[in-house]
Amino acid sequence: MSNRKKMAVMNVFSAIMYYVANSIIGFINRKVFTVYLGSELLGLNGLVVSVISMLSLLELGVASSIGYSLYKPLEEKNYGEVKAIMQLFSRLYRYIGIAVAAIGLVLIPFLPFFVKTTINQNYVIAVYLIFLLDAVLSYFMAYRRTIIVSAQKDYINKNADTFLYIVTGILQIIIICVWKNYIASLIVKLVFTVLNNLYLYIKAGKMFPYLNDKNLHGKIEKEVKDKIVYNVKALFVIKIASYCVVGTDNILLSAFADLTAVAIYSGYTLIIGIINNLFNRSFGYITANIGNYLIGHNKEEIYQFYNKLNFLNYLITSYTSIALLVLLNEFIGKVWLGEDYVFPMAAVAVLVFNNYLRFCTQAAEAFRSAAGLYSPKPFVKYIALLEGGVNLVVSVALAYFAKMGIYGIFLGTSVSTIVSIVTVAWINYRFLFEKPLYQYFFDFFRYIILAILMGGVSLAIFKIVYTTHTVINICSGLIISFAVPLGINFAIFGRSEEWKYFINMMKTAGCKIGGKNRK
């Protein structure tokens, strides 16, 4: 095995271990939190995380842009340029850290407007300041993580982070269970985060000793600087839009409902995130060869290949969404957190619908990315801001003026996601496939109607067979969520080319697994 492949395998394995550890610790920590500290503090935790995430927008996508600019000089062993880029990175992060600290402190008087709670405001401010300090300190050391990633050795970062999550998670659980002290648990996390960043800072210095060489001087080429600035601008727009769509819900829930709603919502987002990582994001591996396929195939062949992957995208997303619809409340209410931490089924249905909308365009996004069609027209990159703006305006209008509360906030996300769906479809069909846009929406509405139908049937059957035994309910829910979509999809698509492609893919995967097992 080549060194490059070996590092790739190590990166993937360490990422899986990090994800597993993070998920397990997250589940246990959330349960301990609700039992010993209550819903308001859990909600406060989620709200402060959202506020700090908003401040992190000041990062402007610098890390991603710098990371991209490091690939070439690292490959060419141009250590002078690497050091110069990292010095620029260090300066930018210092300025960003100072700006985050200043703006974070300015926001303190406004916290009561967002935090509807009986918790003492001084306690709220103390929690906020610990989170703020954690974020600010990271900017002064964590920047060296990027060069480790660019050197294709991200497993070093992930292994350190996995150890951090396990150790801090266990210590936080002990502190909360024994002393019921939320502040102390945050201080422990702060200390270990600083130690982790310090370790990686020193580790990077040993891996790349020229970073500490005072006699080495280099400069950044003008085109590299220009590329960094260009990428920062583009990523800044994307980050703002993404935050406005998926990062503001906790703040809006706190402002228009209360911290208990934030606490309940955090349980749903944790489970939905884990399920999507297990199923929907695995779609990226399936579409890894799209870029190569685009070369050497005509428009019609590319379009037919897209239709097959889009159908596969629909199967995965509809299945995960239906399973979530059927089992979310059962799992959260009966197995995990308790009945006080579940939303009404109508709210869950909107959350699941949003999840479907968010992931039903993965095939389209993959083709857009493979073709490099991020901004085929100058105005396209700003459409993402429109999506974020629509989310905020519609959410506030429905939650406050229409008095719809949490339903208004969730429906705001539904409406804004349509902007993204239309944009990606228009780009692909206009510039890649050269097909009329109505063909996309024919499949889009056909699939979404079927998903809603299958979800309704699955939920109705689940209620009919529902028992007083939670384990039986979970098992029956999983079977129903799989069998109903499978039966309906087979009845409708069983003779289609897309279904045959799906079956052949499953057979190929099964043969590979069987072959490995025989070996």
PDB file of N, CA and C in Angstrom, residues 37 404 407 473:
ATOM      1  N   LEU A  37     -29.416  18.363  35.703  1.00  0.00           N
ATOM      2  CA  LEU A  37     -29.395  19.824  35.594  1.00  0.00           C
ATOM      3  C   LEU A  37     -30.691  20.421  35.061  1.00  0.00           C
ATOM      4  N   MET A 404     -47.244  31.664  15.425  1.00  0.00           N
ATOM      5  CA  MET A 404     -47.158  30.223  15.191  1.00  0.00           C
ATOM      6  C   MET A 404     -46.066  29.556  16.024  1.00  0.00           C
ATOM      7  N   TYR A 407     -43.610  26.259  15.248  1.00  0.00           N
ATOM      8  CA  TYR A 407     -43.998  25.840  13.906  1.00  0.00           C
ATOM      9  C   TYR A 407     -43.563  26.877  12.873  1.00  0.00           C
ATOM     10  N   ASN A 473     -41.980  -1.880  19.882  1.00  0.00           N
ATOM     11  CA  ASN A 473     -42.346  -0.725  19.056  1.00  0.00           C
ATOM     12  C   ASN A 473     -41.177  -0.262  18.187  1.00  0.00           C
TER      13      ASN A 473
END
